[in-house]
PDB file of C-alpha atoms in Angstrom:
ATOM      1  CA  UNK A 168      55.527 100.253 126.685  1.00 45.00           C
ATOM      2  CA  UNK A 169      59.407 100.251 126.031  1.00 47.00           C
ATOM      3  CA  UNK A 170      61.047 103.395 126.421  1.00 47.00           C
ATOM      4  CA  UNK A 171      62.075 104.721 122.457  1.00 51.00           C
ATOM      5  CA  UNK A 172      64.408 107.046 123.697  1.00 55.00           C
ATOM      6  CA  UNK A 173      67.282 107.052 121.450  1.00 56.00           C
ATOM      7  CA  UNK A 174      70.336 106.042 123.977  1.00 60.00           C
ATOM      8  CA  UNK A 175      73.184 106.921 121.102  1.00 61.00           C
ATOM      9  CA  UNK A 176      74.401 110.411 121.077  1.00 62.00           C
ATOM     10  CA  UNK A 177      73.036 112.054 116.971  1.00 61.00           C
ATOM     11  CA  UNK A 178      76.246 111.765 114.909  1.00 60.00           C
ATOM     12  CA  UNK A 179      77.934 115.235 113.586  1.00 58.00           C
ATOM     13  CA  UNK A 180      75.030 117.098 110.801  1.00 60.00           C
ATOM     14  CA  UNK A 181      78.050 117.473 108.422  1.00 60.00           C
ATOM     15  CA  UNK A 182      78.267 114.734 105.812  1.00 57.00           C
ATOM     16  CA  UNK A 183      80.187 111.858 107.420  1.00 52.00           C
ATOM     17  CA  UNK A 184      79.585 109.986 103.660  1.00 51.00           C
ATOM     18  CA  UNK A 185      81.209 112.971 101.821  1.00 54.00           C
ATOM     19  CA  UNK A 186      79.552 112.564  99.353  1.00 52.00           C
ATOM     20  CA  UNK A 187      77.391 116.145  99.711  1.00 60.00           C
ATOM     21  CA  UNK A 188      78.074 118.351  97.106  1.00 58.00           C
ATOM     22  CA  UNK A 189      76.043 122.067  96.576  1.00 57.00           C
ATOM     23  CA  UNK A 190      72.172 121.307  96.476  1.00 54.00           C
ATOM     24  CA  UNK A 191      72.874 118.026  98.117  1.00 59.00           C
ATOM     25  CA  UNK A 192      71.327 117.713 101.658  1.00 61.00           C
ATOM     26  CA  UNK A 193      71.932 114.589 104.360  1.00 65.00           C
ATOM     27  CA  UNK A 194      69.780 114.574 107.132  1.00 68.00           C
ATOM     28  CA  UNK A 195      70.036 112.085 110.499  1.00 71.00           C
ATOM     29  CA  UNK A 196      66.423 109.972 112.134  1.00 71.00           C
ATOM     30  CA  UNK A 197      66.411 107.871 114.370  1.00 70.00           C
ATOM     31  CA  UNK A 198      66.895 104.176 113.665  1.00 65.00           C
ATOM     32  CA  UNK A 199      64.819 102.735 116.836  1.00 63.00           C
ATOM     33  CA  UNK A 200      66.794 103.556 120.346  1.00 60.00           C
ATOM     34  CA  UNK A 201      70.080 102.836 119.090  1.00 59.00           C
ATOM     35  CA  UNK A 202      71.244 104.049 116.440  1.00 65.00           C
ATOM     36  CA  UNK A 203      70.024 106.765 113.476  1.00 68.00           C
ATOM     37  CA  UNK A 204      70.291 106.864 109.735  1.00 67.00           C
ATOM     38  CA  UNK A 205      71.900 109.126 107.081  1.00 64.00           C
ATOM     39  CA  UNK A 206      68.941 109.798 104.402  1.00 62.00           C
ATOM     40  CA  UNK A 207      70.904 111.173 101.238  1.00 60.00           C
ATOM     41  CA  UNK A 208      69.129 112.719  98.939  1.00 60.00           C
ATOM     42  CA  UNK A 209      70.823 114.300  95.334  1.00 57.00           C
ATOM     43  CA  UNK A 210      70.071 114.643  91.793  1.00 58.00           C
ATOM     44  CA  UNK A 211      72.757 112.727  89.695  1.00 54.00           C
ATOM     45  CA  UNK A 212      71.959 114.312  86.491  1.00 55.00           C
ATOM     46  CA  UNK A 213      69.742 117.729  85.334  1.00 51.00           C
ATOM     47  CA  UNK A 214      66.676 115.017  84.120  1.00 44.00           C
ATOM     48  CA  UNK A 215      66.146 112.628  86.654  1.00 42.00           C
ATOM     49  CA  UNK A 216      67.379 110.853  89.432  1.00 47.00           C
ATOM     50  CA  UNK A 217      67.319 111.281  93.486  1.00 49.00           C
ATOM     51  CA  UNK A 218      69.154 108.774  95.271  1.00 51.00           C
ATOM     52  CA  UNK A 219      68.519 107.821  98.841  1.00 52.00           C
ATOM     53  CA  UNK A 220      71.476 106.550 101.175  1.00 52.00           C
ATOM     54  CA  UNK A 221      71.028 104.859 104.330  1.00 55.00           C
ATOM     55  CA  UNK A 222      74.244 104.915 106.654  1.00 53.00           C
ATOM     56  CA  UNK A 223      73.528 103.721 109.607  1.00 56.00           C
ATOM     57  CA  UNK A 224      75.725 104.923 112.575  1.00 54.00           C
ATOM     58  CA  UNK A 225      75.506 103.470 116.356  1.00 54.00           C
ATOM     59  CA  UNK A 226      75.207 100.110 115.916  1.00 51.00           C
ATOM     60  CA  UNK A 227      77.748  97.038 116.647  1.00 51.00           C
ATOM     61  CA  UNK A 228      80.527  98.666 115.491  1.00 49.00           C
ATOM     62  CA  UNK A 229      79.240 102.597 114.604  1.00 48.00           C
ATOM     63  CA  UNK A 230      79.692 102.617 110.703  1.00 48.00           C
ATOM     64  CA  UNK A 231      78.218 101.748 107.575  1.00 47.00           C
ATOM     65  CA  UNK A 232      75.567  98.796 108.539  1.00 47.00           C
ATOM     66  CA  UNK A 233      73.359  99.163 105.378  1.00 51.00           C
ATOM     67  CA  UNK A 234      73.238 101.242 102.043  1.00 54.00           C
ATOM     68  CA  UNK A 235      70.414 101.512 100.163  1.00 58.00           C
ATOM     69  CA  UNK A 236      69.797 103.353  97.258  1.00 61.00           C
ATOM     70  CA  UNK A 237      66.839 104.097  95.463  1.00 62.00           C
ATOM     71  CA  UNK A 238      67.459 105.919  91.627  1.00 62.00           C
ATOM     72  CA  UNK A 239      64.181 107.651  91.387  1.00 62.00           C
ATOM     73  CA  UNK A 240      63.044 109.960  88.025  1.00 60.00           C
ATOM     74  CA  UNK A 241      61.044 113.022  89.062  1.00 60.00           C
ATOM     75  CA  UNK A 242      57.633 111.280  89.142  1.00 61.00           C
ATOM     76  CA  UNK A 243      59.392 109.307  92.529  1.00 57.00           C
ATOM     77  CA  UNK A 244      58.651 106.192  90.270  1.00 61.00           C
ATOM     78  CA  UNK A 245      61.861 103.611  91.013  1.00 60.00           C
ATOM     79  CA  UNK A 246      63.752 103.268  88.523  1.00 60.00           C
ATOM     80  CA  UNK A 247      66.748 101.106  89.969  1.00 64.00           C
ATOM     81  CA  UNK A 248      67.559  99.685  93.519  1.00 66.00           C
ATOM     82  CA  UNK A 249      70.987  99.175  93.972  1.00 66.00           C
ATOM     83  CA  UNK A 250      72.356  96.522  96.923  1.00 65.00           C
ATOM     84  CA  UNK A 251      75.613  95.881  95.686  1.00 65.00           C
ATOM     85  CA  UNK A 252      78.388  96.828  93.306  1.00 62.00           C
ATOM     86  CA  UNK A 253      77.126  95.316  90.786  1.00 70.00           C
ATOM     87  CA  UNK A 254      73.577  96.735  90.683  1.00 70.00           C
ATOM     88  CA  UNK A 255      75.935 100.411  90.938  1.00 66.00           C
ATOM     89  CA  UNK A 256      77.500  99.145  87.734  1.00 68.00           C
ATOM     90  CA  UNK A 257      74.564  98.335  85.782  1.00 72.00           C
ATOM     91  CA  UNK A 258      72.878 101.804  86.593  1.00 67.00           C
ATOM     92  CA  UNK A 259      76.174 104.278  86.496  1.00 64.00           C
ATOM     93  CA  UNK A 260      76.047 102.456  82.778  1.00 68.00           C
ATOM     94  CA  UNK A 261      72.726 103.325  81.982  1.00 66.00           C
ATOM     95  CA  UNK A 262      72.911 106.608  82.940  1.00 59.00           C
ATOM     96  CA  UNK A 263      75.701 107.622  81.311  1.00 55.00           C
ATOM     97  CA  UNK A 264      74.298 105.364  78.123  1.00 60.00           C
ATOM     98  CA  UNK A 265      71.069 107.440  78.302  1.00 56.00           C
ATOM     99  CA  UNK A 266      69.101 104.376  79.489  1.00 46.00           C
ATOM    100  CA  UNK A 267      68.866 106.358  82.697  1.00 45.00           C
ATOM    101  CA  UNK A 268      70.074 103.601  85.196  1.00 41.00           C
ATOM    102  CA  UNK A 269      66.730 101.475  83.912  1.00 44.00           C
ATOM    103  CA  UNK A 270      66.536  97.603  84.726  1.00 42.00           C
TER     104      UNK A 270
END
């Protein structure tokens, strides 16, 4: 059986992405034996939306490898998945206009 011990030291506890504000949180979880993934959760507004960003550390360039933002309602139903800047702008426009990012 292969050794699953993470060989990369755990990154600093503080939010290195810079997105944490009061009431938000980041946690690091092992991403196989070679890195860590940060799961960031935050409310976008009072009514809806928790989003999770996966930030990978310890891969080839020790930086951002992949970002996925899932916009969820309070029942954890996915309203949108953001993979590109175009997706992000579309969801942001929906939130501002009151459509809560639904696509």
